[in-house]
Tab-separated table of C-alpha atoms in Angstrom:
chain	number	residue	atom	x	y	z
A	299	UNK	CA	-86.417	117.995	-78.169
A	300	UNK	CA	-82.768	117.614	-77.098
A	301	UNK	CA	-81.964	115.248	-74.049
A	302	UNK	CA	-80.998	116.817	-70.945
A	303	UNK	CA	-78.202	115.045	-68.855
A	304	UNK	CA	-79.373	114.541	-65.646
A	305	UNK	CA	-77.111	113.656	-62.828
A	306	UNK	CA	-78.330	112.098	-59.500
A	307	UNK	CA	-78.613	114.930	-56.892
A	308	UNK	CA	-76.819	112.305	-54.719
A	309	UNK	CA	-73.418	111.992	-56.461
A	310	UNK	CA	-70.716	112.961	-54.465
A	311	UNK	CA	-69.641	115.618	-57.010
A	312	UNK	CA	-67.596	118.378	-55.528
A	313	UNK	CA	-68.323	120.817	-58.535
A	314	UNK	CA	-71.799	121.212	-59.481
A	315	UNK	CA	-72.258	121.393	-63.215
A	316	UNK	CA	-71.341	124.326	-64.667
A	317	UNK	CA	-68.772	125.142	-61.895
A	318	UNK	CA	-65.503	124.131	-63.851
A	319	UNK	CA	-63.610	127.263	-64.712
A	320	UNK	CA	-62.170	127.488	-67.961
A	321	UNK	CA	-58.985	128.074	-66.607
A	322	UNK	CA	-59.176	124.461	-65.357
A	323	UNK	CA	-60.768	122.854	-68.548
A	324	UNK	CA	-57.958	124.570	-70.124
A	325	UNK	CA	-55.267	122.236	-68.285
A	326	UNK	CA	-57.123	119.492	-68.251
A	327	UNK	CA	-57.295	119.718	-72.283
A	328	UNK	CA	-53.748	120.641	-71.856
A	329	UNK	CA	-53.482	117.175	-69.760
A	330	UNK	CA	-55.331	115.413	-72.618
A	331	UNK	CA	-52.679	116.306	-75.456
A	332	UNK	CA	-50.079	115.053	-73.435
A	333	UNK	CA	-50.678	112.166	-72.501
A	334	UNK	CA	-52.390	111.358	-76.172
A	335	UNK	CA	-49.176	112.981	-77.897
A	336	UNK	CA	-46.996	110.698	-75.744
A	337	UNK	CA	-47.876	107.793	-78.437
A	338	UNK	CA	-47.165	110.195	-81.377
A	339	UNK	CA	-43.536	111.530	-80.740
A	340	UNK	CA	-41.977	107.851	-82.510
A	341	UNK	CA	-43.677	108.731	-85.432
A	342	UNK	CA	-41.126	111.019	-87.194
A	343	UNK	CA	-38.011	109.775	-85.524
A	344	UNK	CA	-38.782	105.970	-86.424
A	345	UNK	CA	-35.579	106.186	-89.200
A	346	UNK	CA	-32.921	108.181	-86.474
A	347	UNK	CA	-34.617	104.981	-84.018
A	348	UNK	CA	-33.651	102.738	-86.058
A	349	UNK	CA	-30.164	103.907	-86.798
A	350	UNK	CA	-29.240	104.505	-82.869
A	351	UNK	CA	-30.776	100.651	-81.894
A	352	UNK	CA	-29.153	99.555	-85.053
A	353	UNK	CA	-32.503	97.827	-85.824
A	354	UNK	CA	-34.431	98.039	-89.444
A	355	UNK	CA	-36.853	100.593	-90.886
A	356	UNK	CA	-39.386	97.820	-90.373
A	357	UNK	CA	-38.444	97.008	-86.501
A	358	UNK	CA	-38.399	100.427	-85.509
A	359	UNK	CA	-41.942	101.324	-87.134
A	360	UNK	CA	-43.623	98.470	-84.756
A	361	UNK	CA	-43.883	100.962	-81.997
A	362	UNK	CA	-46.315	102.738	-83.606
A	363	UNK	CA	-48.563	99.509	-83.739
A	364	UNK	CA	-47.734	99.327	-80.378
A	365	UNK	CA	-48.475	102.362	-78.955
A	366	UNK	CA	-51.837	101.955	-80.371
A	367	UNK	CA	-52.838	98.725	-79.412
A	368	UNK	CA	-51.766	99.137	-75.474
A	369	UNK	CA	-53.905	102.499	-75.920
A	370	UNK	CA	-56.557	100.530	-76.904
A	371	UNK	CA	-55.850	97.595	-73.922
A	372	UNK	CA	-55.904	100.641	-71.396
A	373	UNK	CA	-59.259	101.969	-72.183
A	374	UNK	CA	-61.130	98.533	-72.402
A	375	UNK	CA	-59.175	97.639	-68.968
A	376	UNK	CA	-58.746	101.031	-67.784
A	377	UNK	CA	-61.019	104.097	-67.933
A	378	UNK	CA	-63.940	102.142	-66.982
A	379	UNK	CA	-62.572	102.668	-63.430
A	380	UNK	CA	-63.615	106.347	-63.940
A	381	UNK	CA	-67.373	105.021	-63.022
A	382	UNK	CA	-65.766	102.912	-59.931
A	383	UNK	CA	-63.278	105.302	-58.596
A	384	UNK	CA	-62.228	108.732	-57.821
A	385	UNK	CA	-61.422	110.060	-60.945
A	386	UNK	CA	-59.563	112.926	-59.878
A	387	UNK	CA	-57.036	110.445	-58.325
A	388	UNK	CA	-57.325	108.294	-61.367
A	389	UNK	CA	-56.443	110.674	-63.788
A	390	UNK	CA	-53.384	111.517	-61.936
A	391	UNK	CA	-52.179	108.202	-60.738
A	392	UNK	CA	-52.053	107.090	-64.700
A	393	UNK	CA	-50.475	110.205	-65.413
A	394	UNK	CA	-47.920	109.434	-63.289
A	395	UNK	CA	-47.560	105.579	-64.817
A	396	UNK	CA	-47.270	107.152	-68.595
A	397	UNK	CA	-44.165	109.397	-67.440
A	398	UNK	CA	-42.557	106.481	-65.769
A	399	UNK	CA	-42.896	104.860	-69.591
A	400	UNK	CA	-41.878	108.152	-71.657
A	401	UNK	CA	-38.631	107.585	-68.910
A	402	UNK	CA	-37.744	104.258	-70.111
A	403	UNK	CA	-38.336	105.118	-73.732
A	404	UNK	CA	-36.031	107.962	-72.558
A	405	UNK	CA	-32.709	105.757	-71.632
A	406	UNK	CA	-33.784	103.150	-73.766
A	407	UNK	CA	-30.308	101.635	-75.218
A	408	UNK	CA	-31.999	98.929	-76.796
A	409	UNK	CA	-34.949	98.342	-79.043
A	410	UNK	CA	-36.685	95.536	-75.782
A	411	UNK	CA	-35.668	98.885	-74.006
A	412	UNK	CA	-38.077	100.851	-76.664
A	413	UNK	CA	-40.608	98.399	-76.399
A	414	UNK	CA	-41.189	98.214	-73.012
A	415	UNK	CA	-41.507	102.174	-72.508
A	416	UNK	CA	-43.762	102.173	-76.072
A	417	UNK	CA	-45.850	99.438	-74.032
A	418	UNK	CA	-46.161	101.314	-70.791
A	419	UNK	CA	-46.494	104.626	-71.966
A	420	UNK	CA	-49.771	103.049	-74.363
A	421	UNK	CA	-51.267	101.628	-71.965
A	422	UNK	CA	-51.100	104.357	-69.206
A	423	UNK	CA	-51.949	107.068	-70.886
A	424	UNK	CA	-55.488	106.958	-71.303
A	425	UNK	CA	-55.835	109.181	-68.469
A	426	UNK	CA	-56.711	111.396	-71.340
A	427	UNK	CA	-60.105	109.540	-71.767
A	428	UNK	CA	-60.681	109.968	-68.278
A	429	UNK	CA	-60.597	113.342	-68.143
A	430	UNK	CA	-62.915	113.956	-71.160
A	431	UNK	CA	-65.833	112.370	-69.511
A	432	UNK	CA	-64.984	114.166	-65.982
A	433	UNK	CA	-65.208	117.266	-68.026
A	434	UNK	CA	-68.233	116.683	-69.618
A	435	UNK	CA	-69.761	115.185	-66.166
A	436	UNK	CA	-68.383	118.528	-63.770
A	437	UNK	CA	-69.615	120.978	-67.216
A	438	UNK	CA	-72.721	122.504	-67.313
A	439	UNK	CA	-75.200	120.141	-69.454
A	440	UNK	CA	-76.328	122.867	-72.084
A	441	UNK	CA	-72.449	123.620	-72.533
A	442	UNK	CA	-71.019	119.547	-72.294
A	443	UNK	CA	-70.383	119.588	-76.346
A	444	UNK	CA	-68.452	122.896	-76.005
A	445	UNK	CA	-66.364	121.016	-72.826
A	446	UNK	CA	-65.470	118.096	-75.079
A	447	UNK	CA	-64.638	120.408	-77.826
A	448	UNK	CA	-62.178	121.730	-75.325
A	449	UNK	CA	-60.627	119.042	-74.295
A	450	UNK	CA	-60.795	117.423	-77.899
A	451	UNK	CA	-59.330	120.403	-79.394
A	452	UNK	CA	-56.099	119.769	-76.117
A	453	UNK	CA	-56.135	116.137	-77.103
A	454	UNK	CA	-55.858	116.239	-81.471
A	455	UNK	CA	-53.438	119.021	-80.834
A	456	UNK	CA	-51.137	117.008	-78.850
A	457	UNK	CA	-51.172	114.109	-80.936
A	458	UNK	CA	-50.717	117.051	-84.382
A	459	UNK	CA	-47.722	118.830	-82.266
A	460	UNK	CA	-46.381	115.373	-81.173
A	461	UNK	CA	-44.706	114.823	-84.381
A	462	UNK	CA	-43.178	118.854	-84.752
A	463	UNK	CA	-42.269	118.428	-80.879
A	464	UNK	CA	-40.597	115.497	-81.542
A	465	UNK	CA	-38.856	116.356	-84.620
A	466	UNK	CA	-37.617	119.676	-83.288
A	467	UNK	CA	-36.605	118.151	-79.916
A	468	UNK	CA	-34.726	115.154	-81.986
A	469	UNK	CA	-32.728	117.757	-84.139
A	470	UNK	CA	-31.818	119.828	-80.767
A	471	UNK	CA	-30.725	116.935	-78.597
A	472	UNK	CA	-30.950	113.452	-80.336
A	473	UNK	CA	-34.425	111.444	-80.061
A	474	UNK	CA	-34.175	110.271	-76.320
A	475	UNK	CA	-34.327	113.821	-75.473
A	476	UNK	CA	-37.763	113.942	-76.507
A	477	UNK	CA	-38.807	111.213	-74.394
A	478	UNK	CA	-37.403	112.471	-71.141
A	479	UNK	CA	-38.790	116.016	-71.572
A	480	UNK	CA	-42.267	114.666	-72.183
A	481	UNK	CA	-41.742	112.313	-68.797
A	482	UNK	CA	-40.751	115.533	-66.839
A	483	UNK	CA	-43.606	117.888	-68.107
A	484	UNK	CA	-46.434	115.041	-67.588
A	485	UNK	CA	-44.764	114.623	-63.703
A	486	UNK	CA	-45.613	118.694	-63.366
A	487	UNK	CA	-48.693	118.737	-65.050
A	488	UNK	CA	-49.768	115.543	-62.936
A	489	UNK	CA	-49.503	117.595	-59.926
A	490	UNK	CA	-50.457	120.710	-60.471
A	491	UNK	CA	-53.924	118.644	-61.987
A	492	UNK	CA	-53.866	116.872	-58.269
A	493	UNK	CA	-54.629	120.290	-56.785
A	494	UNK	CA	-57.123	121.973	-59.021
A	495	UNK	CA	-59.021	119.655	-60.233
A	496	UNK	CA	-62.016	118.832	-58.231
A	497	UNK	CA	-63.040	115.415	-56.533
A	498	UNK	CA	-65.586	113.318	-58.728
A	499	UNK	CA	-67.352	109.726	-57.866
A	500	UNK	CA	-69.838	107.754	-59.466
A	501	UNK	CA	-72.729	107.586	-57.506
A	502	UNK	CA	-73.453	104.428	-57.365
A	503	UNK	CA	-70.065	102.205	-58.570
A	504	UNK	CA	-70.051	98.496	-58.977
A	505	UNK	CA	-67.565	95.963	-58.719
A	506	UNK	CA	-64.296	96.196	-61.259
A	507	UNK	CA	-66.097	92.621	-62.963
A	508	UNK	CA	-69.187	93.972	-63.270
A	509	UNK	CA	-68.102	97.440	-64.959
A	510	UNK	CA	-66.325	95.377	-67.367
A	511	UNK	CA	-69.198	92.910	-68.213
A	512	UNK	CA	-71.518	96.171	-68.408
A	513	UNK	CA	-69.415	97.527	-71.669
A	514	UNK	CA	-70.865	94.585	-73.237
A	515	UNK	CA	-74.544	95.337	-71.911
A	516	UNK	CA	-74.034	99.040	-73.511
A	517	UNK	CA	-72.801	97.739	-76.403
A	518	UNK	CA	-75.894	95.707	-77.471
A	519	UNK	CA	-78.545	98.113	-75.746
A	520	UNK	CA	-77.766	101.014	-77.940
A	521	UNK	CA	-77.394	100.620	-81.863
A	522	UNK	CA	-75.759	103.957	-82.518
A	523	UNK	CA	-72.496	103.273	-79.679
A	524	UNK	CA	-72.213	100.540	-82.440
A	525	UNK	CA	-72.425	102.718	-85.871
A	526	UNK	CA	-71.059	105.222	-83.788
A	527	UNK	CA	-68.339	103.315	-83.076
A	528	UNK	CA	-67.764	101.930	-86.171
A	529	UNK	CA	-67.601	105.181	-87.732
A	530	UNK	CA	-64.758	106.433	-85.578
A	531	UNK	CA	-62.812	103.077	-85.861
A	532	UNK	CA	-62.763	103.262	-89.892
A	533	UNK	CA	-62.112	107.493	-89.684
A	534	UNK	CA	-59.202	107.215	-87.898
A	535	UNK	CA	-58.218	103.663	-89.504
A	536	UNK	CA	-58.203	106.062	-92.350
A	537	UNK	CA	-56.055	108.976	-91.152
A	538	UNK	CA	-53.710	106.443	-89.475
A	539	UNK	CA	-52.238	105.448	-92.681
A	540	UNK	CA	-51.372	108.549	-93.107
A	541	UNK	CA	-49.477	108.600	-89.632
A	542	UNK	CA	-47.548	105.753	-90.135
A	543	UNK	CA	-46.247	106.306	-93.761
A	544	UNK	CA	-45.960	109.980	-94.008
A	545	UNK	CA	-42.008	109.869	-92.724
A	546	UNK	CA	-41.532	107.539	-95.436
A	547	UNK	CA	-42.919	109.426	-98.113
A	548	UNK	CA	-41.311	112.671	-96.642
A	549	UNK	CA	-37.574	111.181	-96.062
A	550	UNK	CA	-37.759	109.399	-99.251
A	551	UNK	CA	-36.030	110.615	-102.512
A	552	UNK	CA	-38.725	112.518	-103.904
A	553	UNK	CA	-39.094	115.017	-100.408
A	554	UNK	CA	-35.356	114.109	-98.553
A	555	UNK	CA	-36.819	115.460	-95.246
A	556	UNK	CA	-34.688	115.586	-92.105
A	557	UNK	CA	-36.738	114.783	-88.580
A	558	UNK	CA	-36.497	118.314	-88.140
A	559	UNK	CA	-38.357	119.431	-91.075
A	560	UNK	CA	-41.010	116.476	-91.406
A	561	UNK	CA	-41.745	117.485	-87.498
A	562	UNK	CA	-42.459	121.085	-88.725
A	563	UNK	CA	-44.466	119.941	-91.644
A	564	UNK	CA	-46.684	118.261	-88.793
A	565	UNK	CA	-47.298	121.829	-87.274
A	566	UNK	CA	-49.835	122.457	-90.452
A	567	UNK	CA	-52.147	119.944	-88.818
A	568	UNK	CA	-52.491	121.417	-86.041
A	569	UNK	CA	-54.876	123.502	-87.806
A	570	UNK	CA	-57.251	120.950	-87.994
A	571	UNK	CA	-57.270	120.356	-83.912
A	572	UNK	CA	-59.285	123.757	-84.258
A	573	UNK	CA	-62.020	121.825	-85.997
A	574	UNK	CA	-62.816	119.989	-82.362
A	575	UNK	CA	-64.046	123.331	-80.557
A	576	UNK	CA	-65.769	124.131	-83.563
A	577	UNK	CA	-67.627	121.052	-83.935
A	578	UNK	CA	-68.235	120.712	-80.291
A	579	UNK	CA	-70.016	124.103	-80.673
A	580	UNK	CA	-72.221	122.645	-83.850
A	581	UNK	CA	-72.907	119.674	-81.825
A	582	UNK	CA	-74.697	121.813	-79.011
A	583	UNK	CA	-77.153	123.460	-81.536
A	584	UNK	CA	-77.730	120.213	-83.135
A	585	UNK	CA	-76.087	120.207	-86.199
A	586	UNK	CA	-74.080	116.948	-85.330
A	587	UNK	CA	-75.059	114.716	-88.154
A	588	UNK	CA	-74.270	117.633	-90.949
A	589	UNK	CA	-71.176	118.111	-89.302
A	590	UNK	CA	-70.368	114.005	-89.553
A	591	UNK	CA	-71.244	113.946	-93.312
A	592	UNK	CA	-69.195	117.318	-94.465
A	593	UNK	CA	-65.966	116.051	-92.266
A	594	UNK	CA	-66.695	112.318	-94.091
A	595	UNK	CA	-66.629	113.632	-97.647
A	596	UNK	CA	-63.667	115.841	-96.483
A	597	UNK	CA	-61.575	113.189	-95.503
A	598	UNK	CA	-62.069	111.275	-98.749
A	599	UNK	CA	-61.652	114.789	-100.638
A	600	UNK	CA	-57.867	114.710	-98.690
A	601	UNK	CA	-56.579	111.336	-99.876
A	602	UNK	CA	-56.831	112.816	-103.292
A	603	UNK	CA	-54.692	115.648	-102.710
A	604	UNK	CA	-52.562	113.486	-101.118
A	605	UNK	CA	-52.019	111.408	-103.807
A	606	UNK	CA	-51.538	114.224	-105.632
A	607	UNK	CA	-48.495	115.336	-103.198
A	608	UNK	CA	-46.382	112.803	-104.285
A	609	UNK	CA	-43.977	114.587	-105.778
A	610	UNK	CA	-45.630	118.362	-104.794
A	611	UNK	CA	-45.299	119.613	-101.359
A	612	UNK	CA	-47.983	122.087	-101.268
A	613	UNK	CA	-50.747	119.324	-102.320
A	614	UNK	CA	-49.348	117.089	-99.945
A	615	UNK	CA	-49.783	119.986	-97.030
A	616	UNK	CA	-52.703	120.639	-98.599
A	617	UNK	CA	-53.977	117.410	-98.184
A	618	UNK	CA	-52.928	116.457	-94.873
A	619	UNK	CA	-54.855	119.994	-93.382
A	620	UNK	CA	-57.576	118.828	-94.869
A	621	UNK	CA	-57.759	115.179	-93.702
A	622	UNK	CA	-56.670	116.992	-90.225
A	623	UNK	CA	-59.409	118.769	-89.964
A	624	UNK	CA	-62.001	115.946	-91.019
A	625	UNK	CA	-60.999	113.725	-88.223
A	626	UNK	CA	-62.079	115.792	-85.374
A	627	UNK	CA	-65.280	117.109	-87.307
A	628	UNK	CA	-66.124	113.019	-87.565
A	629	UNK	CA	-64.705	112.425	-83.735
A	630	UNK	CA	-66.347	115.365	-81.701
A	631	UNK	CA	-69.992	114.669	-83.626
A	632	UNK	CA	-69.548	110.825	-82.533
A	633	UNK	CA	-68.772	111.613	-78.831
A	634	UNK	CA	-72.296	114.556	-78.395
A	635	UNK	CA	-73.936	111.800	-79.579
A	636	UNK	CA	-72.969	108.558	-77.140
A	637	UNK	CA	-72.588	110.889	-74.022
A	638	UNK	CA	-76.427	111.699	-74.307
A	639	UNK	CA	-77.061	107.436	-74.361
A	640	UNK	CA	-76.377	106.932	-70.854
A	641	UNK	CA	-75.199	110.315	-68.862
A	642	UNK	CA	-74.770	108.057	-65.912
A	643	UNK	CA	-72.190	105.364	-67.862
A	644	UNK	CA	-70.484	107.855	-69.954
A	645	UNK	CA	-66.558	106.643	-68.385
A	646	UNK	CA	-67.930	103.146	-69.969
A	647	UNK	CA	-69.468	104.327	-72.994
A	648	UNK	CA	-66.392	106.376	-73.541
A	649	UNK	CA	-64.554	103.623	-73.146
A	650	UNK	CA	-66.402	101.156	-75.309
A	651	UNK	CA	-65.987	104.140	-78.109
A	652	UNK	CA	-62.361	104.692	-77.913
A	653	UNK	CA	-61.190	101.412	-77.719
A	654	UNK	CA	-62.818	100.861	-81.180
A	655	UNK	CA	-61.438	104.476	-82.039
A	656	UNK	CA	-57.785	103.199	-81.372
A	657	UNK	CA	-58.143	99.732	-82.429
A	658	UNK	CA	-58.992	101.144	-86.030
A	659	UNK	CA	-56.107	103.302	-85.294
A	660	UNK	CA	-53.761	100.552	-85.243
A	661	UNK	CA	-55.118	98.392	-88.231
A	662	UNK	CA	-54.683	101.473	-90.044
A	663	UNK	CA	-51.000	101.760	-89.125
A	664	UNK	CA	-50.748	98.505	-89.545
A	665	UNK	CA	-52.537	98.095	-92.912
A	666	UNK	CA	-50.413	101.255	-94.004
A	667	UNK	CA	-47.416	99.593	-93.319
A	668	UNK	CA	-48.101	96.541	-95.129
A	669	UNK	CA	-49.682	98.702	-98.060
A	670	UNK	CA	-46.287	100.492	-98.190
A	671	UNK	CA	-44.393	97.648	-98.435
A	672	UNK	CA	-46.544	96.101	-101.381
A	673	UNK	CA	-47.206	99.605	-103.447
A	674	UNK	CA	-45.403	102.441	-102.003
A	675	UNK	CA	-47.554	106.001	-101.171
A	676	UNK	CA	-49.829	105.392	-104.347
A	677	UNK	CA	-50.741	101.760	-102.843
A	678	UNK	CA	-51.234	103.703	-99.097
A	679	UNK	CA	-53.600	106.580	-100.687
A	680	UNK	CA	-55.783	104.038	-102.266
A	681	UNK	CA	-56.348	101.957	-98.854
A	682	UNK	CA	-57.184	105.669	-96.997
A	683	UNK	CA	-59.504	106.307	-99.575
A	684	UNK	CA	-61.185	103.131	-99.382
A	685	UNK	CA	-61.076	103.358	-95.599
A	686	UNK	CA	-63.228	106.778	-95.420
A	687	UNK	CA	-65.574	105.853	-98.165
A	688	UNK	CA	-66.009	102.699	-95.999
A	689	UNK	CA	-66.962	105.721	-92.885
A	690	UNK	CA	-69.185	107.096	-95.323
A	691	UNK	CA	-71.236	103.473	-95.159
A	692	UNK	CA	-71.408	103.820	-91.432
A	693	UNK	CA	-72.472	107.388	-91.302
A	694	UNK	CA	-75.633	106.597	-93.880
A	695	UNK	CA	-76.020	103.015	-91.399
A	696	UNK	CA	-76.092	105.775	-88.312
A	697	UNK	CA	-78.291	107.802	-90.205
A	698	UNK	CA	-80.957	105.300	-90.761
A	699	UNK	CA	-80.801	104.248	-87.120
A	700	UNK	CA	-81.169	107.738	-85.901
A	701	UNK	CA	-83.907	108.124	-87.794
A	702	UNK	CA	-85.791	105.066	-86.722
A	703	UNK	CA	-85.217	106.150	-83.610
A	704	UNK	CA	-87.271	109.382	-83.948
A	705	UNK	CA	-90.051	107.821	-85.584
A	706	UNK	CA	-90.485	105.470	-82.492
């Protein structure tokens, strides 16, 4: 029998469940890829970056670390405050903070300059994750997977059309450009999210200290947050090597890619962003686990063809669609499973998940990096691969607890 999310007839909710139009999920998944894309658009520009700031290759490409750990410092330190505060205000207010960051990256003349925006930006603009869990929380129960698919689906395709944005943006008016017309549309999209979206509260909030310890508490009372967890962390560990070595590959000798055309060749995996509604939908009739194990042996299938695309475009697109549409298959089946461990916890739960989810996301940049530098794409393809066979030892450790779990 399926679990039921129950919500306490008390919480000062101002939608009931099942009252968010779709017109409104549709921003706030719109919302979502923003703000997540905001730590994407360095990705493809990090060689013109380097060349303006007169910095190295190697300088230049520690943003993307960046960006990823101060994503991961704002949702351990951040979106638990979605079960403490308004989260309609919330969302906004850090909405705000990430376009004052994309507007420092934007008139950034030096690479401290850079940094400090990169930092800012990170750490700010997990009002993403606090608008999945509002979603799921203001969403009619028997529909919550299809909401996160939703806002999912908003969320991978920002950070899939950061990289085209960016690229296309770059070639039109230099790289700042794409920095300052990010900052403006997250300041409109900020407000116009300030008067749709519906007040939400935690019933019953504790203190800032206590929410914090409490991620601790969930942690250890529920074995799959932990496999769960896991899982993501090494999945997009995995894919992140790809992110941060792709522009090398692709503006190397054997591709000789301008910004402008690796940012298009981003646009393929946007494809894959579909995946998230799809899975979402799979998730509600309880198909969650196939759906884990297919995307899994998907994402290992894609380092292959990756490999492959060394020297041949179409296996390298190829490739990349396919790992692009593993990620959110893995991603969407993690998060229907954790929201149904504590309905009344999920900002914290969410929060334990992604910050897991993004620090794997930054040892995978960073491992790519330093797999680059010691083998080149061949030396990069072999660490993904390891990485998602290493998902696939998670999954069959989820599996097992899952199962014990049924039996009890």
């Amino acid at each position: 029998m399926r679990p039921v999310h129950v919500l306490s007839p008390t919480a000062p909710v101002a939608a009931a469940p099942g009252h968010l139009r779709l017109p409104v999920l549709l921003l706030m998944a719109v919302a979502a890829g923003l703000c997540a894309g905001s730590n994407y658009f360095n990705q493809p520009l990090l060689h013109s970056i380097a060349l303006s700031l007169q910095v190295s290759d190697a300088a230049a490409a520690f943003t993307v670390t960046l960006a990823q750990v101060a994503y991961a410092c704002g949702l351990l330190l951040l979106v638990p405050l979605g079960d403490k505060l308004e989260r309609r205000a919330l969302a906004v207010g850090l909405m705000l903070l990430t376009a004052a960051g994309l507007f420092l990256s934007g008139f950034a003349s030096s690479l401290g300059m850079l940094i400090a925006g990169t930092a800012v930006t990170g750490l700010f603009s997990v009002a993403a994750q606090t608008l999945v869990p509002m979603a799921a929380t203001l969403s009619d129960p028997q529909r919550s997977g299809r909401a996160v698919g939703w806002m999912m689906s908003g969320l991978l395709t920002g950070i899939l059309a950061a990289r085209s944005v960016a690229g296309l943006l770059s070639g039109a008016g230099g790289w700042h450009t794409v920095y300052r017309a990010a900052g403006v549309a997250m300041v409109v999209v900020a407000v116009v999210l300030w008067f749709v979206l519906p007040a939400s509260r935690n019933a019953a909030p504790q203190s800032y200290v206590r929410t914090l310890r409490s991620l601790g508490t969930l942690l250890m009372a529920h074995p799959r947050l932990r496999s769960r967890s896991l899982l993501g962390a090494l999945s997009f560990a995995s894919v992140s090597v790809l992110f941060s070595t792709m522009a090398l590959l692709l503006s190397g000798p054997s591709h000789g890619m301008s910004d402008v055309q690796i940012g298009l060749v981003g646009l393929v995996g946007v494809a894959g962003a579909l995946m998230a509604s799809v899975a979402g939908r799979l998730a509600d009739r309880g198909q969650g686990q196939t759906t884990t194990a297919v995307s899994v042996l998907l994402m290992a299938l894609g380092w292959l063809l990756l490999w492959l695309g060394a020297h041949s475009l179409g296996l390298f697109l190829l490739g990349m669609l396919v790992v692009d549409i593993a990620l959110p298959g893995v991603h969407i089946s993690n998060q229907s499973v954790i929201y149904q461990l504590a309905p009344e916890a999920r900002s914290r739960i969410n929060a334990v998940y992604m910050t897991a989810y993004f620090a794997g996301a930054a040892s995978g940049s960073a491992l790519g990096a330093l797999a680059w530098r010691l083998g080149g794409w061949p030396a990069a393809c072999a660490l993904g691969a390891v990485l998602a066979l290493l998902a696939g030892g998670a999954l069959w450790r989820d599996q097992r607890i899952a199962r014990r779990a049924a039996r009890a």
